[in-house]
Amino acid sequence: MELNELEKIRVEKIRKLEQFGLVAYPTRANIDATISQASNAFEKAETDEKDQPVEFTLAGRMRSLRVMGKLAFTHIEDSTGKIQLFLRINELGEKLQFFKDFFDIGDFIEAHGSMMRTKSGEISLLVDDFRLLAKAISPLPAAKEEMVDGELVRYTGFSDPEIRYRQRYADLAVNPNVREIFRTRTKIVNALREFLDMNDFLEVETPILQPIYGGAAAKPFTTHHNQLHQDLYLRISFELYLKRLLVGGLDRVYEIGRDFRNEGVSYKHNPEFTQLEFYCAYFDYLKVMDFTEKMIRFAAEKALGRTQFTYNNVEIDLSKPWARVNMRDSILEKTGIDISQYPDQESLGAAMTAKSIQFKPGTPRGKLIDQLVGDYLEPAFIQPTFLYDYPWEISPLAKRKPDDPTTTERFEGFIAGMELCNAFTELNDPIDQEIRFLELGRAYASDDDENNPIDEDYLRAMRYGMPPCGGFGMGIDRLTMLFTDSRTIREVILFPHLRERDSNTEEE
RNA sequence: GGGCGUAUAGCUCAAUGGUAGAGCAGUGGCCUUUUAAGCCAUUUGUUCUGGGUUCGAGUCCCAGUACGCUCACCA
């Protein structure tokens, strides 16, 4: 590994330390409080007007350093906050010189002393002893910041997105707002879990390695089990396994986990992403809509502490019920085309051509409708909106409407023009399900796409009898994007997928 | 996969085809209340990679790589 000049200097410091019989990476730390605990305790002692000194041993990473002749200031940071260390020759004697010689920004330091306020009023630890806890050899990208009128101002930064994602550890270390995004993400997941648990759902885990993939329309990643001589797929959804559990009498189940789709990467697509799916016996899609509103609102309250948030400079309000938009009516309104009048690919295509709407020749009816939705409806769904009643062709796992077999009881939820969730009254009729699978297989064959064999075991499960139920799937990453005002999915995934680098450029 | 853009010091960025620079970081010095500390001095480059044009290329051309935006794809 090639070290640069700065790194060589710091390695040399480690070598010198060892000559003095000291270690750069001691095994144990001996702190007795976190940084926030210490400052809180001191503030309390101040208000209680207690005279005895408040002493602590604290530790953290040095984030700033101001050295004067006979004194020095450094801010240290742990995950609870920042505090200033005040080092003076008065308390430290010649050990101050040791500090000046061997400590750098980025190092982890442990310091003992008593809490005080400096002349400018900042809570600080007046240090009477300290030691190195871990030496940083590589300098962290410089990111200086200060609070001006409550606003965080950053003067230089670590902003190249590529390096930020490739070296997320450094990104997290220098950009507090990035740490905040991932704290919020965890709060969201915890809140969703709490909400579902409160509603008597059972959290389960289903296979990620699947012999037959299904539950969504996406290309899978393929892998192989050597001993069994069997090709396996990384799941593209949880759906078919979770619904098997309803056959088994687990009436309310959910899973939060990773899906893998071998598709294009974009600001809202990552090859692996986190999904929440739940299934609830005796729910239909209307009940799922009500439940979804409550669940998202609950997540916002828990993760953000409020039900309004700003995304892309637009105020989104979750406190009100979501708009509910019928797909047929809405397409008619926006394009003048009544899809119910055009039951096949040819007639709908002709209607679109008559309106000068272009499409790829040979596109099946379902995908034409999908295109109309994507082009004319979705971008307008800024405030939370449920778009409901999808054509059966693109909804092979959803139940048909009792009064209209060409339409299914399915909805998708949108916020800020982005698809967030997908849900339906689940198809529990094994005979209809088999017809749909066969139809789907035909569509795939004509599309010259991946061969997607019928999941016979799923049909067998359904033949045992599946209760009527509602199901729901939501991208956790996208919800996190919304709640953290992130413009790309990579901002909310700790280690997003990036193209592999050449080995010769990978090395420093 | 297509189009457009970007790639220069550890970080953020400059540089008419004519000696590759600044701020911060680093190093040395001064400094007992700083907080983007200050002052003085000072070090650092495969200008993404490989070709080409030219007396001369960070700059122009071609190819490649990565990233960003965008389009396509995406039940």
Coordinates of C-alpha atoms (C1' of nucleotides) in Angstrom, one line a residue:
Chain A
M1 CA 0.0 0.0 0.0
E2 CA 1.4 3.3 -1.1
L3 CA 1.3 6.0 1.5
N4 CA 1.3 9.7 0.7
E5 CA 3.5 12.2 2.4
L6 CA 0.9 13.1 5.0
E7 CA 0.4 9.5 5.9
K8 CA 4.1 8.8 6.1
I9 CA 4.5 11.6 8.6
R10 CA 1.8 10.1 10.8
V11 CA 3.2 6.6 10.6
E12 CA 6.5 8.1 11.7
K13 CA 4.7 9.6 14.7
I14 CA 3.5 6.1 15.6
R15 CA 7.0 4.8 15.4
K16 CA 8.3 7.5 17.7
L17 CA 5.5 6.8 20.2
E18 CA 6.5 3.2 20.3
Q19 CA 10.1 4.2 21.1
F20 CA 8.7 6.0 24.2
G21 CA 7.0 2.7 25.1
L22 CA 3.6 4.1 24.2
V23 CA 1.0 2.5 21.9
A24 CA -1.0 4.1 19.1
Y25 CA -3.8 1.6 19.4
P26 CA -4.4 0.7 23.1
T27 CA -6.7 -2.2 23.8
R28 CA -9.1 -0.5 26.2
A29 CA -10.7 2.8 26.7
N30 CA -11.8 4.0 30.2
I31 CA -14.5 6.6 29.6
D32 CA -17.1 7.2 32.2
A33 CA -19.6 9.2 30.1
T34 CA -20.6 10.1 26.6
I35 CA -20.1 13.6 25.4
S36 CA -23.7 14.5 25.7
Q37 CA -24.0 12.9 29.1
A38 CA -21.1 15.0 30.3
S39 CA -22.4 18.3 29.0
N40 CA -25.9 17.6 30.3
A41 CA -24.5 16.8 33.7
F42 CA -22.5 20.0 33.8
E43 CA -25.4 22.1 32.7
K44 CA -27.5 20.6 35.5
A45 CA -24.8 21.2 38.0
E46 CA -24.7 24.8 36.9
T47 CA -28.4 25.3 37.4
D48 CA -28.2 23.6 40.7
E49 CA -25.3 25.9 41.6
K50 CA -23.2 23.1 42.9
D51 CA -19.7 24.2 43.6
Q52 CA -17.8 20.9 43.4
P53 CA -16.1 20.3 40.0
V54 CA -17.8 17.9 37.6
E55 CA -15.1 15.5 36.4
F56 CA -15.2 13.1 33.5
T57 CA -13.1 10.9 31.3
L58 CA -14.3 11.4 27.8
A59 CA -13.3 10.1 24.4
G60 CA -13.9 11.0 20.8
R61 CA -12.4 11.8 17.4
M62 CA -10.6 15.1 17.2
R63 CA -12.4 17.2 14.6
S64 CA -10.7 20.5 15.0
L65 CA -7.5 21.8 16.5
R66 CA -6.3 25.2 17.5
V67 CA -2.8 25.3 19.1
M68 CA -1.4 28.3 20.7
G69 CA 1.9 28.7 22.6
K70 CA 0.9 27.4 26.0
L71 CA -2.6 26.2 25.3
A72 CA -4.6 24.3 22.8
F73 CA -8.3 23.7 21.9
T74 CA -9.7 20.7 20.1
H75 CA -13.2 19.6 19.5
I76 CA -13.8 15.9 20.0
E77 CA -16.9 14.1 18.7
D78 CA -18.6 10.9 19.5
S79 CA -22.0 9.7 18.2
T80 CA -23.8 11.8 20.9
G81 CA -22.2 15.1 20.1
K82 CA -19.2 17.3 20.2
I83 CA -17.3 19.0 23.0
Q84 CA -14.3 21.2 23.3
L85 CA -11.2 20.1 25.1
F86 CA -9.2 22.9 26.7
L87 CA -5.5 21.9 27.2
R88 CA -3.3 24.3 29.2
I89 CA 0.3 24.2 30.3
N90 CA -1.0 25.0 33.8
E91 CA -2.6 21.6 34.2
L92 CA -0.5 19.6 31.8
G93 CA 3.1 20.9 32.1
E94 CA 5.4 19.4 29.5
K95 CA 2.7 17.0 28.5
L96 CA 1.2 19.8 26.4
Q97 CA 4.2 19.5 24.1
F98 CA 3.5 15.8 23.7
F99 CA 0.0 16.7 22.6
K100 CA 1.3 19.2 20.1
D101 CA 3.8 16.8 18.7
F102 CA 1.8 13.7 18.3
F103 CA -1.9 14.5 17.9
D104 CA -3.7 15.2 14.7
I105 CA -7.2 15.9 13.5
G106 CA -8.9 12.6 13.1
D107 CA -7.2 10.9 16.0
F108 CA -9.2 9.3 18.8
I109 CA -8.3 10.8 22.2
E110 CA -9.3 10.0 25.7
A111 CA -9.1 12.9 28.2
H112 CA -9.8 13.4 31.8
G113 CA -10.6 16.7 33.4
S114 CA -13.3 18.9 34.9
M115 CA -16.0 20.6 33.1
M116 CA -15.9 24.4 32.7
R117 CA -16.9 27.2 30.5
T118 CA -14.4 29.2 28.5
K119 CA -14.5 33.0 28.3
S120 CA -16.7 32.8 25.3
G121 CA -19.1 30.6 27.3
E122 CA -18.6 27.3 25.6
I123 CA -18.8 24.2 27.7
S124 CA -15.4 22.5 27.7
L125 CA -13.4 19.9 29.4
L126 CA -10.3 21.4 31.1
V127 CA -8.0 18.5 30.6
D128 CA -5.5 17.4 33.2
D129 CA -4.6 14.1 31.6
F130 CA -5.1 12.5 28.2
R131 CA -3.9 9.7 26.0
L132 CA -4.1 8.5 22.5
L133 CA -6.9 5.9 21.8
A134 CA -6.4 5.4 18.1
K135 CA -4.2 7.1 15.6
A136 CA -5.6 8.2 12.2
I137 CA -3.0 7.7 9.6
S138 CA -4.9 8.9 6.6
P139 CA -6.2 12.5 7.1
L140 CA -10.0 12.7 6.8
P141 CA -11.2 14.9 4.0
A142 CA -11.3 18.4 5.5
A143 CA -14.8 19.5 6.3
K144 CA -15.0 22.5 8.5
E145 CA -18.3 23.8 9.6
E146 CA -19.8 26.2 12.1
M147 CA -23.2 27.2 13.3
V148 CA -24.3 30.6 12.1
D149 CA -27.7 31.6 13.4
G150 CA -28.6 28.0 13.8
E151 CA -27.6 27.2 10.2
L152 CA -24.8 24.7 9.5
V153 CA -22.3 26.3 7.3
R154 CA -19.7 24.1 5.7
Y155 CA -16.6 25.8 4.3
T156 CA -14.9 23.0 2.5
G157 CA -16.4 19.6 2.0
F158 CA -16.1 16.1 0.9
S159 CA -18.6 16.3 -1.9
D160 CA -17.5 14.1 -4.9
P161 CA -20.4 11.6 -4.9
E162 CA -18.3 8.8 -6.3
I163 CA -15.7 9.0 -3.5
R164 CA -18.4 9.6 -0.9
Y165 CA -20.2 6.4 -1.9
R166 CA -17.0 4.3 -2.4
Q167 CA -15.6 5.5 0.9
R168 CA -18.8 5.8 2.9
Y169 CA -16.8 5.5 6.1
A170 CA -15.1 8.8 5.4
D171 CA -18.4 10.3 4.2
L172 CA -20.0 9.4 7.5
A173 CA -17.0 10.6 9.5
V174 CA -17.0 14.1 8.1
N175 CA -20.6 14.7 7.1
P176 CA -23.0 14.7 10.1
N177 CA -26.0 15.1 7.8
V178 CA -25.2 11.8 6.2
R179 CA -25.1 10.1 9.6
E180 CA -28.5 11.7 10.3
I181 CA -30.0 10.2 7.1
F182 CA -29.1 6.7 8.3
R183 CA -30.4 7.4 11.8
T184 CA -33.7 8.4 10.2
R185 CA -33.7 5.4 8.0
T186 CA -33.4 3.1 11.0
K187 CA -36.1 5.1 12.8
I188 CA -38.4 4.5 9.8
V189 CA -37.8 0.8 9.8
N190 CA -38.3 0.6 13.5
A191 CA -41.5 2.6 13.3
L192 CA -42.9 0.4 10.5
R193 CA -42.1 -2.7 12.5
E194 CA -43.6 -1.2 15.7
F195 CA -46.8 -0.3 13.8
L196 CA -47.2 -3.8 12.3
D197 CA -46.4 -5.5 15.6
M198 CA -49.0 -3.4 17.3
N199 CA -51.5 -4.6 14.8
D200 CA -50.8 -8.2 15.5
F201 CA -48.7 -8.9 12.5
L202 CA -46.1 -11.6 12.7
E203 CA -42.6 -10.8 11.3
V204 CA -41.2 -13.7 9.3
E205 CA -38.3 -14.5 7.1
T206 CA -38.6 -16.3 3.8
P207 CA -36.0 -17.6 1.4
I208 CA -33.7 -15.2 -0.5
L209 CA -32.3 -18.1 -2.6
Q210 CA -35.3 -19.3 -4.6
P211 CA -35.6 -22.1 -7.1
I212 CA -38.3 -20.2 -8.9
Y213 CA -38.5 -16.5 -8.7
G214 CA -41.8 -14.6 -8.9
G215 CA -44.1 -12.0 -7.4
A216 CA -42.9 -9.2 -9.6
A217 CA -41.8 -8.5 -13.2
A218 CA -38.1 -8.2 -13.1
K219 CA -35.0 -10.0 -14.2
P220 CA -33.3 -11.9 -11.4
F221 CA -29.7 -12.5 -10.4
T222 CA -28.8 -16.1 -10.9
T223 CA -26.6 -18.2 -8.7
H224 CA -25.7 -21.8 -8.2
H225 CA -25.6 -24.3 -5.4
N226 CA -22.6 -26.5 -6.1
Q227 CA -23.4 -29.6 -4.1
L228 CA -27.0 -29.8 -5.2
H229 CA -26.1 -28.9 -8.8
Q230 CA -29.0 -26.5 -8.7
D231 CA -29.4 -23.0 -10.2
L232 CA -31.0 -20.6 -7.7
Y233 CA -32.3 -17.1 -8.0
L234 CA -32.0 -14.2 -5.6
R235 CA -35.6 -13.2 -4.8
I236 CA -37.2 -10.4 -6.7
S237 CA -40.0 -10.2 -4.2
F238 CA -41.3 -12.0 -1.1
E239 CA -44.9 -12.2 -2.2
L240 CA -45.4 -15.8 -3.2
Y241 CA -43.8 -17.1 0.0
L242 CA -45.6 -14.8 2.3
K243 CA -49.0 -15.7 0.8
R244 CA -48.2 -19.4 1.3
L245 CA -48.1 -18.5 5.0
L246 CA -51.7 -17.3 4.9
V247 CA -52.7 -20.8 3.6
G248 CA -50.9 -22.1 6.7
G249 CA -53.0 -20.0 9.1
L250 CA -50.6 -17.2 9.8
D251 CA -53.3 -14.5 9.1
R252 CA -51.1 -11.4 9.4
V253 CA -47.5 -11.6 8.3
Y254 CA -44.9 -9.2 7.1
E255 CA -41.2 -9.2 6.1
I256 CA -38.7 -6.4 5.8
G257 CA -35.7 -7.4 3.8
R258 CA -33.7 -7.2 0.6
D259 CA -34.9 -7.8 -2.9
F260 CA -32.6 -8.1 -5.9
R261 CA -33.5 -7.1 -9.4
N262 CA -31.1 -7.3 -12.3
E263 CA -32.4 -4.2 -13.9
G264 CA -31.2 -0.7 -14.8
V265 CA -29.7 1.5 -12.1
S266 CA -31.2 5.0 -11.6
Y267 CA -31.8 7.7 -9.0
K268 CA -34.7 5.5 -7.7
H269 CA -33.4 2.0 -8.5
N270 CA -30.6 0.1 -6.9
P271 CA -29.9 -3.6 -7.8
E272 CA -30.6 -4.6 -4.2
F273 CA -33.2 -2.6 -2.2
T274 CA -35.2 -3.0 0.9
Q275 CA -38.8 -3.9 0.7
L276 CA -41.6 -4.1 3.2
E277 CA -44.4 -6.5 2.3
F278 CA -47.4 -7.4 4.5
Y279 CA -50.4 -9.6 4.0
C280 CA -53.5 -9.5 6.0
A281 CA -56.3 -12.1 5.9
Y282 CA -59.8 -10.6 5.5
F283 CA -58.5 -7.3 4.2
D284 CA -59.3 -5.9 0.8
Y285 CA -57.5 -3.2 -1.0
L286 CA -59.7 -0.5 0.5
K287 CA -58.8 -1.6 4.0
V288 CA -55.1 -1.7 2.9
M289 CA -55.4 1.9 1.7
D290 CA -56.7 3.0 5.1
F291 CA -54.0 1.0 6.9
T292 CA -51.3 2.4 4.6
E293 CA -52.3 6.0 5.4
K294 CA -52.0 5.3 9.1
M295 CA -48.8 3.4 8.8
I296 CA -47.0 6.0 6.8
R297 CA -48.3 8.8 9.1
F298 CA -47.1 6.8 12.1
A299 CA -43.6 6.3 10.5
A300 CA -43.4 10.1 9.9
E301 CA -44.3 10.9 13.5
K302 CA -41.8 8.5 14.8
A303 CA -38.9 9.2 12.4
L304 CA -39.4 12.9 11.9
G305 CA -41.6 13.9 14.8
R306 CA -44.1 15.5 12.5
T307 CA -46.5 14.6 9.6
Q308 CA -45.4 17.3 7.2
F309 CA -42.1 17.3 5.4
T310 CA -40.4 19.0 2.5
Y311 CA -39.3 17.1 -0.6
N312 CA -37.6 18.9 -3.4
N313 CA -38.9 22.2 -2.0
V314 CA -42.5 21.0 -1.9
E315 CA -44.4 20.7 1.3
I316 CA -45.8 17.2 1.6
D317 CA -48.7 16.7 4.1
L318 CA -49.3 13.3 5.5
S319 CA -51.8 14.4 8.1
K320 CA -54.7 14.4 5.6
P321 CA -56.2 11.4 3.9
W322 CA -54.5 10.5 0.6
A323 CA -56.1 11.5 -2.6
R324 CA -57.8 8.5 -4.3
V325 CA -57.8 8.5 -8.0
N326 CA -59.5 6.0 -10.3
M327 CA -57.2 5.0 -13.1
R328 CA -59.7 4.9 -15.9
D329 CA -61.3 8.2 -14.9
S330 CA -58.0 9.9 -14.5
I331 CA -56.6 8.7 -17.9
L332 CA -59.8 9.8 -19.5
E333 CA -59.5 13.2 -17.9
K334 CA -55.8 13.7 -18.8
T335 CA -55.7 12.2 -22.3
G336 CA -59.3 11.9 -23.5
I337 CA -58.9 8.2 -23.9
D338 CA -61.3 5.9 -22.1
I339 CA -59.3 2.7 -21.7
S340 CA -62.4 0.7 -21.0
Q341 CA -63.5 1.3 -24.6
Y342 CA -60.4 -0.3 -26.0
P343 CA -60.2 -3.9 -24.8
D344 CA -57.2 -4.9 -26.8
Q345 CA -53.8 -3.8 -27.9
E346 CA -54.8 -2.8 -31.4
S347 CA -57.8 -0.5 -30.5
L348 CA -56.0 1.2 -27.7
G349 CA -52.9 1.7 -29.8
A350 CA -55.1 3.3 -32.5
A351 CA -56.8 5.6 -29.9
M352 CA -53.4 6.7 -28.7
T353 CA -52.2 7.3 -32.3
A354 CA -55.3 9.4 -32.9
K355 CA -54.1 11.5 -29.9
S356 CA -50.6 11.7 -31.3
I357 CA -49.2 9.7 -28.4
Q358 CA -46.2 7.7 -29.5
F359 CA -45.4 4.2 -28.4
K360 CA -43.3 1.3 -29.3
P361 CA -45.0 -0.9 -31.9
G362 CA -46.2 -4.3 -30.5
T363 CA -46.5 -3.0 -27.0
P364 CA -49.2 -5.1 -25.2
R365 CA -52.3 -3.3 -23.9
G366 CA -51.2 -3.5 -20.3
K367 CA -47.9 -1.8 -21.0
L368 CA -49.6 0.9 -23.1
I369 CA -51.8 1.8 -20.1
D370 CA -48.7 1.7 -17.9
Q371 CA -47.1 4.2 -20.3
L372 CA -50.1 6.5 -20.1
V373 CA -50.0 6.4 -16.3
G374 CA -46.3 7.0 -16.3
D375 CA -46.4 9.9 -18.7
Y376 CA -49.6 11.6 -17.8
L377 CA -50.6 10.7 -14.3
E378 CA -47.6 9.9 -12.0
P379 CA -45.7 13.2 -12.3
A380 CA -48.8 15.0 -11.1
F381 CA -49.1 12.9 -7.9
I382 CA -47.1 15.2 -5.7
Q383 CA -49.3 15.0 -2.6
P384 CA -49.9 11.5 -1.3
T385 CA -52.2 9.8 -3.8
F386 CA -53.6 6.3 -4.3
L387 CA -54.1 5.4 -8.0
Y388 CA -56.5 2.4 -8.1
D389 CA -58.1 -0.2 -10.3
Y390 CA -55.4 -1.5 -12.6
P391 CA -55.9 -3.5 -15.8
W392 CA -55.7 -7.2 -15.2
E393 CA -53.0 -7.7 -17.8
I394 CA -50.3 -6.0 -15.6
S395 CA -51.7 -7.4 -12.3
P396 CA -51.4 -11.2 -12.4
L397 CA -51.6 -11.6 -8.7
A398 CA -54.5 -9.2 -8.0
K399 CA -58.1 -10.1 -7.8
R400 CA -60.5 -9.0 -10.5
K401 CA -63.2 -6.6 -9.6
P402 CA -66.5 -8.4 -9.1
D403 CA -68.3 -6.2 -11.6
D404 CA -65.5 -5.9 -14.1
P405 CA -63.2 -8.9 -14.8
T406 CA -60.8 -6.8 -16.9
T407 CA -59.9 -4.6 -13.9
T408 CA -58.2 -5.7 -10.7
E409 CA -58.5 -4.3 -7.2
R410 CA -55.0 -2.9 -7.1
F411 CA -53.5 0.4 -6.1
E412 CA -50.2 2.1 -6.1
G413 CA -49.3 4.9 -3.8
F414 CA -47.4 8.0 -5.0
I415 CA -45.7 10.9 -3.2
A416 CA -43.7 13.6 -5.0
G417 CA -44.3 11.9 -8.3
M418 CA -42.6 8.8 -7.2
E419 CA -44.1 5.3 -6.9
L420 CA -43.9 4.3 -3.3
C421 CA -46.0 1.3 -2.8
N422 CA -48.1 -1.3 -4.6
A423 CA -51.0 -3.3 -3.1
F424 CA -54.0 -5.3 -4.0
T425 CA -56.8 -7.5 -2.9
E426 CA -54.9 -10.7 -3.4
L427 CA -56.0 -13.2 -6.0
N428 CA -56.9 -16.4 -3.9
D429 CA -58.6 -18.3 -6.7
P430 CA -56.2 -21.1 -7.8
I431 CA -58.0 -21.7 -11.0
D432 CA -57.9 -18.0 -12.1
Q433 CA -54.3 -17.8 -10.8
E434 CA -53.3 -20.7 -13.1
I435 CA -54.9 -18.9 -16.0
R436 CA -53.0 -15.8 -15.2
F437 CA -49.7 -17.6 -14.9
L438 CA -50.3 -19.2 -18.3
E439 CA -51.2 -15.9 -19.8
L440 CA -48.1 -14.4 -18.3
G441 CA -45.9 -17.2 -19.6
R442 CA -47.3 -16.4 -23.1
A443 CA -46.6 -12.7 -22.7
Y444 CA -43.0 -13.5 -21.7
A445 CA -42.5 -16.0 -24.5
S446 CA -43.7 -13.4 -27.0
D447 CA -41.6 -10.8 -25.4
D448 CA -38.6 -13.1 -25.9
D449 CA -37.8 -12.5 -22.2
E450 CA -36.5 -14.7 -19.5
N451 CA -38.2 -18.0 -19.1
N452 CA -40.3 -17.8 -16.0
P453 CA -41.6 -21.2 -15.1
I454 CA -44.9 -21.5 -13.3
D455 CA -44.7 -21.9 -9.6
E456 CA -46.7 -25.1 -9.3
D457 CA -46.1 -25.3 -5.6
Y458 CA -47.7 -21.9 -5.1
L459 CA -50.8 -23.1 -7.0
R460 CA -50.9 -26.2 -4.8
A461 CA -50.8 -24.1 -1.7
M462 CA -53.6 -22.0 -3.0
R463 CA -55.7 -25.0 -3.8
Y464 CA -55.7 -25.9 -0.1
G465 CA -57.6 -22.7 0.4
M466 CA -56.3 -19.2 0.9
P467 CA -58.4 -16.7 2.9
P468 CA -59.3 -13.5 1.1
C469 CA -56.6 -11.1 1.9
G470 CA -55.0 -7.8 1.2
G471 CA -51.3 -7.4 0.4
F472 CA -48.9 -4.5 0.3
G473 CA -45.4 -3.8 -0.8
M474 CA -43.3 -0.7 -0.3
G475 CA -39.8 0.4 -1.0
I476 CA -38.1 1.4 2.2
D477 CA -35.4 3.2 0.4
R478 CA -37.8 5.4 -1.4
L479 CA -39.7 6.2 1.8
T480 CA -36.4 7.2 3.3
M481 CA -35.6 9.4 0.3
L482 CA -38.8 11.2 0.9
F483 CA -38.4 11.6 4.6
T484 CA -34.8 12.8 4.3
D485 CA -35.3 15.0 1.2
S486 CA -32.7 12.9 -0.7
R487 CA -32.7 13.2 -4.5
T488 CA -31.2 9.8 -5.2
I489 CA -31.5 6.3 -3.7
R490 CA -27.8 6.2 -3.3
E491 CA -28.0 8.8 -0.5
V492 CA -30.1 6.5 1.6
I493 CA -28.2 3.2 1.0
L494 CA -25.1 2.9 3.0
F495 CA -23.1 1.1 0.4
P496 CA -24.9 1.6 -3.0
H497 CA -23.9 -0.4 -6.0
L498 CA -21.1 1.2 -8.0
R499 CA -19.3 -0.1 -11.0
E500 CA -16.3 -2.1 -10.2
R501 CA -13.1 -0.3 -10.6
D502 CA -9.9 -1.5 -12.4
S503 CA -7.6 -3.1 -9.8
N504 CA -4.8 -0.7 -10.8
T505 CA -6.9 2.4 -10.1
E506 CA -8.4 0.9 -7.0
E507 CA -5.2 1.1 -5.0
E508 CA -4.4 4.4 -3.5
Chain B
rG1 C1' -27.7 0.5 -24.0
rG2 C1' -28.2 6.1 -26.2
rG3 C1' -27.2 11.5 -25.5
rC4 C1' -25.0 15.5 -22.7
rG5 C1' -21.4 16.8 -19.0
rU6 C1' -17.2 16.1 -15.6
rA7 C1' -12.2 14.0 -14.2
rU8 C1' -6.0 19.0 -12.1
rA9 C1' -2.2 18.6 -4.9
rG10 C1' -5.0 14.9 0.9
rC11 C1' -10.0 18.2 0.3
rU12 C1' -12.6 22.3 -2.6
rC13 C1' -11.3 24.5 -7.0
rA14 C1' -8.3 27.9 -10.8
rA15 C1' -5.1 28.0 -15.0
rU16 C1' -5.8 32.3 -24.1
rG17 C1' -2.1 25.8 -27.1
rG18 C1' 3.6 28.6 -24.2
rU19 C1' 7.5 27.4 -16.8
rA20 C1' 0.7 23.8 -13.2
rG21 C1' -1.6 27.7 -9.2
rA22 C1' -4.9 29.4 -4.8
rG23 C1' -7.5 28.4 -0.1
rC24 C1' -7.8 24.6 3.4
rA25 C1' -4.9 20.4 5.2
rG26 C1' 0.6 19.2 6.1
rU27 C1' 5.7 20.8 7.9
rG28 C1' 8.9 24.6 10.8
rG29 C1' 8.5 29.0 13.8
rC30 C1' 5.7 32.9 17.2
rC31 C1' 1.4 33.0 20.3
rU32 C1' -2.2 31.5 27.8
rU33 C1' -9.5 31.8 25.9
rU34 C1' -9.5 29.8 20.6
rU35 C1' -13.7 27.9 17.7
rA36 C1' -13.0 28.5 9.5
rA37 C1' -8.0 31.1 15.3
rG38 C1' -4.1 34.6 13.7
rC39 C1' 0.9 36.0 11.9
rC40 C1' 5.7 34.4 9.3
rA41 C1' 8.1 30.7 6.3
rU42 C1' 7.5 26.3 3.5
rU43 C1' 6.5 21.1 1.1
rU44 C1' 3.3 18.4 -2.1
rG45 C1' 1.3 16.8 -9.0
rU46 C1' 1.1 9.8 -13.5
rU47 C1' -3.3 17.2 -14.8
rC48 C1' -8.1 9.7 -15.0
rU49 C1' -5.7 6.0 -18.7
rG50 C1' -3.8 5.1 -23.8
rG51 C1' -2.9 7.0 -28.5
rG52 C1' -2.7 11.3 -32.0
rU53 C1' -2.1 16.6 -33.9
rU54 C1' 1.7 20.4 -32.8
rC55 C1' 8.1 23.3 -32.2
rG56 C1' 5.1 22.9 -27.7
rA57 C1' -1.0 19.7 -24.9
rG58 C1' -4.1 20.3 -18.4
rU59 C1' -6.1 22.8 -22.7
rC60 C1' -7.3 20.5 -29.4
rC61 C1' -8.6 15.3 -31.8
rC62 C1' -9.6 9.8 -31.2
rA63 C1' -10.4 5.6 -28.0
rG64 C1' -11.1 3.7 -23.1
rU65 C1' -12.5 4.0 -17.7
rA66 C1' -15.2 6.0 -13.8
rC67 C1' -18.8 9.4 -12.0
rG68 C1' -23.0 12.9 -12.6
rC69 C1' -27.5 14.4 -15.3
rU70 C1' -30.9 12.6 -18.8
rC71 C1' -33.4 9.2 -22.1
rA72 C1' -34.5 4.1 -22.7
rC73 C1' -35.6 -0.2 -19.7
rC74 C1' -38.3 -1.3 -15.2
rA75 C1' -46.2 -5.7 -13.1

